[in-house]
PDB file of C-alpha atoms in Angstrom:
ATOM      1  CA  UNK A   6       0.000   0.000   0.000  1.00 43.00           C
ATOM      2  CA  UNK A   7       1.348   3.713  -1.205  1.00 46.00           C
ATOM      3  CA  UNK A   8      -0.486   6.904   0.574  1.00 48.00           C
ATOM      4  CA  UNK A   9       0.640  10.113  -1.133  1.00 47.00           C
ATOM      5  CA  UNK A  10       0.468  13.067   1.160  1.00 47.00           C
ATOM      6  CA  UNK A  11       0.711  16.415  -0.005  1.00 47.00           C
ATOM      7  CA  UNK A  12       0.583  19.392   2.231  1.00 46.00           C
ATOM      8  CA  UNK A  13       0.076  18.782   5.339  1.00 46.00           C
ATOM      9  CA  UNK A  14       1.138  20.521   8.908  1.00 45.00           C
ATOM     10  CA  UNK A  15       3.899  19.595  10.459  1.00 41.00           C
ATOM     11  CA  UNK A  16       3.062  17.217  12.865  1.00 43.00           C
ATOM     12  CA  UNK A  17       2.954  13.188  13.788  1.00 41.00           C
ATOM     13  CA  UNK A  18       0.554  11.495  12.122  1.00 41.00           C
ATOM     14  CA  UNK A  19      -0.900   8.120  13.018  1.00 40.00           C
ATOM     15  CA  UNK A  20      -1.884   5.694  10.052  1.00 43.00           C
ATOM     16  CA  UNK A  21      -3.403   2.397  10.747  1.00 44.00           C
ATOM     17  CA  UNK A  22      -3.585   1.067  14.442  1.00 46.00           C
ATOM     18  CA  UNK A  23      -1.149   1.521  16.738  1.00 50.00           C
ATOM     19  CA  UNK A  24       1.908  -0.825  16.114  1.00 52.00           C
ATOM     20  CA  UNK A  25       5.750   0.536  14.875  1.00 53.00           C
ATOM     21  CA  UNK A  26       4.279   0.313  11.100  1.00 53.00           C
ATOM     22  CA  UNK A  27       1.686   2.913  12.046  1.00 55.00           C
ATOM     23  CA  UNK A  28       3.600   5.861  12.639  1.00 60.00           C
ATOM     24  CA  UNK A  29       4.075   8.691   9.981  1.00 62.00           C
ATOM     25  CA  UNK A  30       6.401  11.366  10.197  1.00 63.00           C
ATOM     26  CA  UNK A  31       6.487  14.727   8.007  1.00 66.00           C
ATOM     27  CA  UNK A  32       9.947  15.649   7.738  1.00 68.00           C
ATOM     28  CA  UNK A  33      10.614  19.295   6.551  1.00 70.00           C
ATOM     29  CA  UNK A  34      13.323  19.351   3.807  1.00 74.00           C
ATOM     30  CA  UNK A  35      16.847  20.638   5.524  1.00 78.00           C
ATOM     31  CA  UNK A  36      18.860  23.605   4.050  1.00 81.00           C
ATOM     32  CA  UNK A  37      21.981  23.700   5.587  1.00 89.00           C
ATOM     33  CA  UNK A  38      23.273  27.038   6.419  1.00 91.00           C
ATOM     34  CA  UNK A  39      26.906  26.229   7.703  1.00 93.00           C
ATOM     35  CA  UNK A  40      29.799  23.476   8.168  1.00 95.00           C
ATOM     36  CA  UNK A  41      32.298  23.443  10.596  1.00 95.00           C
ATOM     37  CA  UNK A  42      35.079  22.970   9.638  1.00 95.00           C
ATOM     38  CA  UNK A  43      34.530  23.752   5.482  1.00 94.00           C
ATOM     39  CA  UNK A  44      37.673  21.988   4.810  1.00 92.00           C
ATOM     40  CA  UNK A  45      39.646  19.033   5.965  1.00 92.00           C
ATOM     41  CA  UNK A  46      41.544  15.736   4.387  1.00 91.00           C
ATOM     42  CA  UNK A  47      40.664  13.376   1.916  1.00 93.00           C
ATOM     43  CA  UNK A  48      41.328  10.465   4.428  1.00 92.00           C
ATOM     44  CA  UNK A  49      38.260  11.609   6.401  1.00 92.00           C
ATOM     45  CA  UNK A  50      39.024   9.867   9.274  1.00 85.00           C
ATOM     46  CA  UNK A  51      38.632  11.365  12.896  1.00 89.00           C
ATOM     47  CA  UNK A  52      37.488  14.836  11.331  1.00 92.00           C
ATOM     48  CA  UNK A  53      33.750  15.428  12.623  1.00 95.00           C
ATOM     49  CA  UNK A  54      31.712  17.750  10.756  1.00 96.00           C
ATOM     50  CA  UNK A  55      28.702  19.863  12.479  1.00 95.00           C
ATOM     51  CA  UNK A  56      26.610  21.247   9.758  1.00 94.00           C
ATOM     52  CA  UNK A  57      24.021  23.908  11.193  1.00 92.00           C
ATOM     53  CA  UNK A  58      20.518  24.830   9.347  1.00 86.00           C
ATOM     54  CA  UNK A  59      17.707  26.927  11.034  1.00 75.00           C
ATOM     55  CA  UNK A  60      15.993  23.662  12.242  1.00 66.00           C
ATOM     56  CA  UNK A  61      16.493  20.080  12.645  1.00 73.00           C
ATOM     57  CA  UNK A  62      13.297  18.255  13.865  1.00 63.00           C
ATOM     58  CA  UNK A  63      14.589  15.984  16.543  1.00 62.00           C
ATOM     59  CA  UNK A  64      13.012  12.491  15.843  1.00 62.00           C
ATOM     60  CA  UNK A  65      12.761   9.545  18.499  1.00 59.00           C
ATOM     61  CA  UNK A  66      16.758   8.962  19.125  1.00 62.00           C
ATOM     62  CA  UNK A  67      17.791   6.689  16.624  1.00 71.00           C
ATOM     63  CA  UNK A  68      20.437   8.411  14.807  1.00 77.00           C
ATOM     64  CA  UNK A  69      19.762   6.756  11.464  1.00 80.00           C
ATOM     65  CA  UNK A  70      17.464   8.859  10.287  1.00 81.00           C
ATOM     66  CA  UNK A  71      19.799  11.683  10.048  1.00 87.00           C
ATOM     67  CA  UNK A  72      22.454  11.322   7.743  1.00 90.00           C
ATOM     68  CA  UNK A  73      25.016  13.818   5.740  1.00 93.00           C
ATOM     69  CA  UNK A  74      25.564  13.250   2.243  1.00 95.00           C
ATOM     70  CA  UNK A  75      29.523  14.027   0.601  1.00 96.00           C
ATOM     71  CA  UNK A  76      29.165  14.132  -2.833  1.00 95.00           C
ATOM     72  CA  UNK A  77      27.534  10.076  -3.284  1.00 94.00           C
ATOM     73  CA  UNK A  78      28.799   8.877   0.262  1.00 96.00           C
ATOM     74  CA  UNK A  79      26.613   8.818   2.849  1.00 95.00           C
ATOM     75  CA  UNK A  80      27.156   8.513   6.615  1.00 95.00           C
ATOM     76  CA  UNK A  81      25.402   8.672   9.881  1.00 92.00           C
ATOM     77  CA  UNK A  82      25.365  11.550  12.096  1.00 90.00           C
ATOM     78  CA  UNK A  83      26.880  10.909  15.447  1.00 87.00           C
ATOM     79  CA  UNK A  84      24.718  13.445  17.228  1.00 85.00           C
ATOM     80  CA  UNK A  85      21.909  15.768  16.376  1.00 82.00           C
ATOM     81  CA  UNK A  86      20.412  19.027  17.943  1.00 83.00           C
ATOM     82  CA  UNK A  87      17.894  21.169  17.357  1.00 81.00           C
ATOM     83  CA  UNK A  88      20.271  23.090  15.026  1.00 85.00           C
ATOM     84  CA  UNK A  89      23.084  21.228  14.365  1.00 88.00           C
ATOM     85  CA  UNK A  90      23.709  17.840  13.100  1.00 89.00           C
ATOM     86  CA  UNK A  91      27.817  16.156  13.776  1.00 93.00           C
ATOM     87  CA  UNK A  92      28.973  13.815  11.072  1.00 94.00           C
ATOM     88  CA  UNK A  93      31.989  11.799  10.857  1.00 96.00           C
ATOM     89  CA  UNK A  94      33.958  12.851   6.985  1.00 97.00           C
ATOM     90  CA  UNK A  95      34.314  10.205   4.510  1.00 97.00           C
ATOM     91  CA  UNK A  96      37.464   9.829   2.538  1.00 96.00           C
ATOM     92  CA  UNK A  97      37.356  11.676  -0.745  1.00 96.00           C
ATOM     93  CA  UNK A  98      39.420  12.952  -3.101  1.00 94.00           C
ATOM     94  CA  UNK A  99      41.206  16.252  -3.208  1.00 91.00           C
ATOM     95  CA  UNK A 100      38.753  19.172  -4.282  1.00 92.00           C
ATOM     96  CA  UNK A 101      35.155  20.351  -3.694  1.00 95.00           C
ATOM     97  CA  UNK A 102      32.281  18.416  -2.188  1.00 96.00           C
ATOM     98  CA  UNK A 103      28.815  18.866  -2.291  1.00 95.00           C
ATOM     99  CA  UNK A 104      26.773  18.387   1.631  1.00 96.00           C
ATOM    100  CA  UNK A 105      23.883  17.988   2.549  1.00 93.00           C
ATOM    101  CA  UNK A 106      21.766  16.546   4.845  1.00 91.00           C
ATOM    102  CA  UNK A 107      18.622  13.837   5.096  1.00 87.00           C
ATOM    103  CA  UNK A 108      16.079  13.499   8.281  1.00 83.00           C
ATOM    104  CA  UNK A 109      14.459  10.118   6.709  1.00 82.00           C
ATOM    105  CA  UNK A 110      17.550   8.187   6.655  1.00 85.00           C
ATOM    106  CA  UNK A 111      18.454   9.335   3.230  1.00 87.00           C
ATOM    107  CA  UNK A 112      15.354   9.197   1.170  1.00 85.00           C
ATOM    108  CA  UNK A 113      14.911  12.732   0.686  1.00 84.00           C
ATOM    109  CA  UNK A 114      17.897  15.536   0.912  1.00 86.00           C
ATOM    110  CA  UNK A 115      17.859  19.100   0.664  1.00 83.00           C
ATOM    111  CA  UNK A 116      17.998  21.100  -2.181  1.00 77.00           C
ATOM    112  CA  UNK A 117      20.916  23.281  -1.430  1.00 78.00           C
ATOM    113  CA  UNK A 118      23.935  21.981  -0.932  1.00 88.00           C
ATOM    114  CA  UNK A 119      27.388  23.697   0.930  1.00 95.00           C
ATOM    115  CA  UNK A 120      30.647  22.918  -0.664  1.00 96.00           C
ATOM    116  CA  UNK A 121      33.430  21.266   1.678  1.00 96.00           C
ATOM    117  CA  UNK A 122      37.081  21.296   0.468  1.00 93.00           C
ATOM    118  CA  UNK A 123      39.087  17.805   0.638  1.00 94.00           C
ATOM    119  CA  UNK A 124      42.950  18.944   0.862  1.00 89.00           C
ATOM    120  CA  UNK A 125      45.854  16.594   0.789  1.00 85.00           C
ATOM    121  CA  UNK A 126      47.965  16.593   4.221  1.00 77.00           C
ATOM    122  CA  UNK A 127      50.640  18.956   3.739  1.00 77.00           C
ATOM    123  CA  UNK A 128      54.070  16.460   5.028  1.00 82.00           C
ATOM    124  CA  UNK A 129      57.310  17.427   5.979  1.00 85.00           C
ATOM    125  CA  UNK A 130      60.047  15.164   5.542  1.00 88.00           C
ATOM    126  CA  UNK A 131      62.900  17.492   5.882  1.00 89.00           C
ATOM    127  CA  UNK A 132      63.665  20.356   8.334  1.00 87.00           C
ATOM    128  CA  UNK A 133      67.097  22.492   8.007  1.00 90.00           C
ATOM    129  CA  UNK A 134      68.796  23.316  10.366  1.00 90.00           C
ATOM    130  CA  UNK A 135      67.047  21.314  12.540  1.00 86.00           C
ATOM    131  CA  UNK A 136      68.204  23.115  15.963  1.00 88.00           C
ATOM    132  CA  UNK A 137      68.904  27.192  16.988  1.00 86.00           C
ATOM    133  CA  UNK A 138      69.360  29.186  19.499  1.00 87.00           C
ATOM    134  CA  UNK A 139      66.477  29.666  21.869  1.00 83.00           C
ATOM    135  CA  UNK A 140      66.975  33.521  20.704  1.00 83.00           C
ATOM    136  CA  UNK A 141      65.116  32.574  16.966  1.00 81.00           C
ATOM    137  CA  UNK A 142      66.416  34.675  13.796  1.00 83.00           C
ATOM    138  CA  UNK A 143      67.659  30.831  12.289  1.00 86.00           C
ATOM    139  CA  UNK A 144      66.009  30.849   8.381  1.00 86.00           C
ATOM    140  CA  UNK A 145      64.677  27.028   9.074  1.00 86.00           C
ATOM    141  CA  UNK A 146      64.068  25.450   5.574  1.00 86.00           C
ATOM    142  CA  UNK A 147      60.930  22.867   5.493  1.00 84.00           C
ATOM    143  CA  UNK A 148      60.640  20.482   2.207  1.00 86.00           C
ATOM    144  CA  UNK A 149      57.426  18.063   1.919  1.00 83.00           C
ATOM    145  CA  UNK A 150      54.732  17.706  -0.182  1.00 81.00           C
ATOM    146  CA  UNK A 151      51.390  18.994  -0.572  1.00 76.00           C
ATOM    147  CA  UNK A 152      51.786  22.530   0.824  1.00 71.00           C
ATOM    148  CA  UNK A 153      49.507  23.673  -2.224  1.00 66.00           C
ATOM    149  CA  UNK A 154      45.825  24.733  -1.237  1.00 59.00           C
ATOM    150  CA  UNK A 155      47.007  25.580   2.364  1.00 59.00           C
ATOM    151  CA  UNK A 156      47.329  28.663   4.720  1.00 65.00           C
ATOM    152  CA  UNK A 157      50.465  27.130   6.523  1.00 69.00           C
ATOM    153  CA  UNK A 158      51.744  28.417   9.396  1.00 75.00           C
ATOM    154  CA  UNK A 159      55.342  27.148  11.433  1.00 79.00           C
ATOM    155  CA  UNK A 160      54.944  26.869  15.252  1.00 80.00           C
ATOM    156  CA  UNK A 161      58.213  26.173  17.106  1.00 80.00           C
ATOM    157  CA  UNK A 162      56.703  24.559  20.645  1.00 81.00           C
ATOM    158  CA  UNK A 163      53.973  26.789  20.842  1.00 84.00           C
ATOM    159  CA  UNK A 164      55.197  29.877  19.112  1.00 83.00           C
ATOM    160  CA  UNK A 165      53.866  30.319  15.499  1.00 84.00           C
ATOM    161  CA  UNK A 166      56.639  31.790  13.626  1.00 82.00           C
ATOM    162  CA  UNK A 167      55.938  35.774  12.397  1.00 77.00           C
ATOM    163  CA  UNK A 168      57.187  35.217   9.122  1.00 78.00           C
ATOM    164  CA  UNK A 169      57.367  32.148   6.119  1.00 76.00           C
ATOM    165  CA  UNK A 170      57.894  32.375   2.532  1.00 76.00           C
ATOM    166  CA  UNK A 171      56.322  29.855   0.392  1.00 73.00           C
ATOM    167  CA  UNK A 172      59.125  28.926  -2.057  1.00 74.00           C
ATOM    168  CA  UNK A 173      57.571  26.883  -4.914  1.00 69.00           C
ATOM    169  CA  UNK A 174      55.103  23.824  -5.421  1.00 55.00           C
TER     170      UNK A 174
END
């Protein structure tokens, strides 16, 4: 059996008796408004993503119904809120993303999505000199890879150093 339901308040709505299988839900499409953080790496990983919009409706607890979409992967958010929903990043590779969000488990998403940046980890596998006086005013040479698509910054313990010039790709 199919029921089409067209517009109707916002509400729970019962159909058929009182078991699990009776319960209806309207869910009201998501726009996302912002993502925190907008960029991170394409292994995913531990990165968590909250994505904000002007209102979630808060369902029963089971996380499942609220997932964020990355381009074609899909995962489950790990916590929800009124106005904020934290997902965990799926690997993808380097460039723009589109996200957005689903309250019915993924059978509907919104219709605008927010782009997310996957960057490469920036790596440094060689540091020269590698030791100064505690003074500073050493020119410390760093070579790695991926330092493209980055704002870097150079901390020495916890002082971020007041100067760097990017050399070349």
């Amino acid at each position: 059996v199919s029921l089409a339901i067209g517009n109707i308040p916002q509400e729970q709505y019962f159909i058929g008796g009182d078991g699990p299988g009776g319960v209806f839900y309207y869910v009201p499409v998501a726009n996302i408004t912002t993502l925190t953080p907008s960029n991170g790496p394409t292994t995913g990983g531990s990165t968590q993503v909250t994505v904000t919009s002007q209102a979630f409706e808060v369902r029963p607890t089971d996380l499942s119904y609220y997932v964020c979409r990355f381009d074609t992967s899909i995962v489950t958010a790990v916590s929800v809120s009124p106005t904020a929903l934290v997902c965990p990043l799926p690997p993808h590779e380097q460039g723009f993303a589109a996200v957005d969000v689903s309250l019915n488990g993924g059978a509907n998403f919104g219709d605008i999505g927010l782009p997310f940046l996957y960057q490469t980890t920036a790596t440094v596998s060689v540091l020269e000199p590698s030791a100064g006086p505690a003074s500073g005013g050493v020119l410390v040479t760093l070579t790695g890879t991926n330092f493209v698509n980055v704002e870097p910054v150079c901390r020495f313990g916890t002082t971020v150093s007041p100067s760097l010039t990017y050399v070349s790709t």
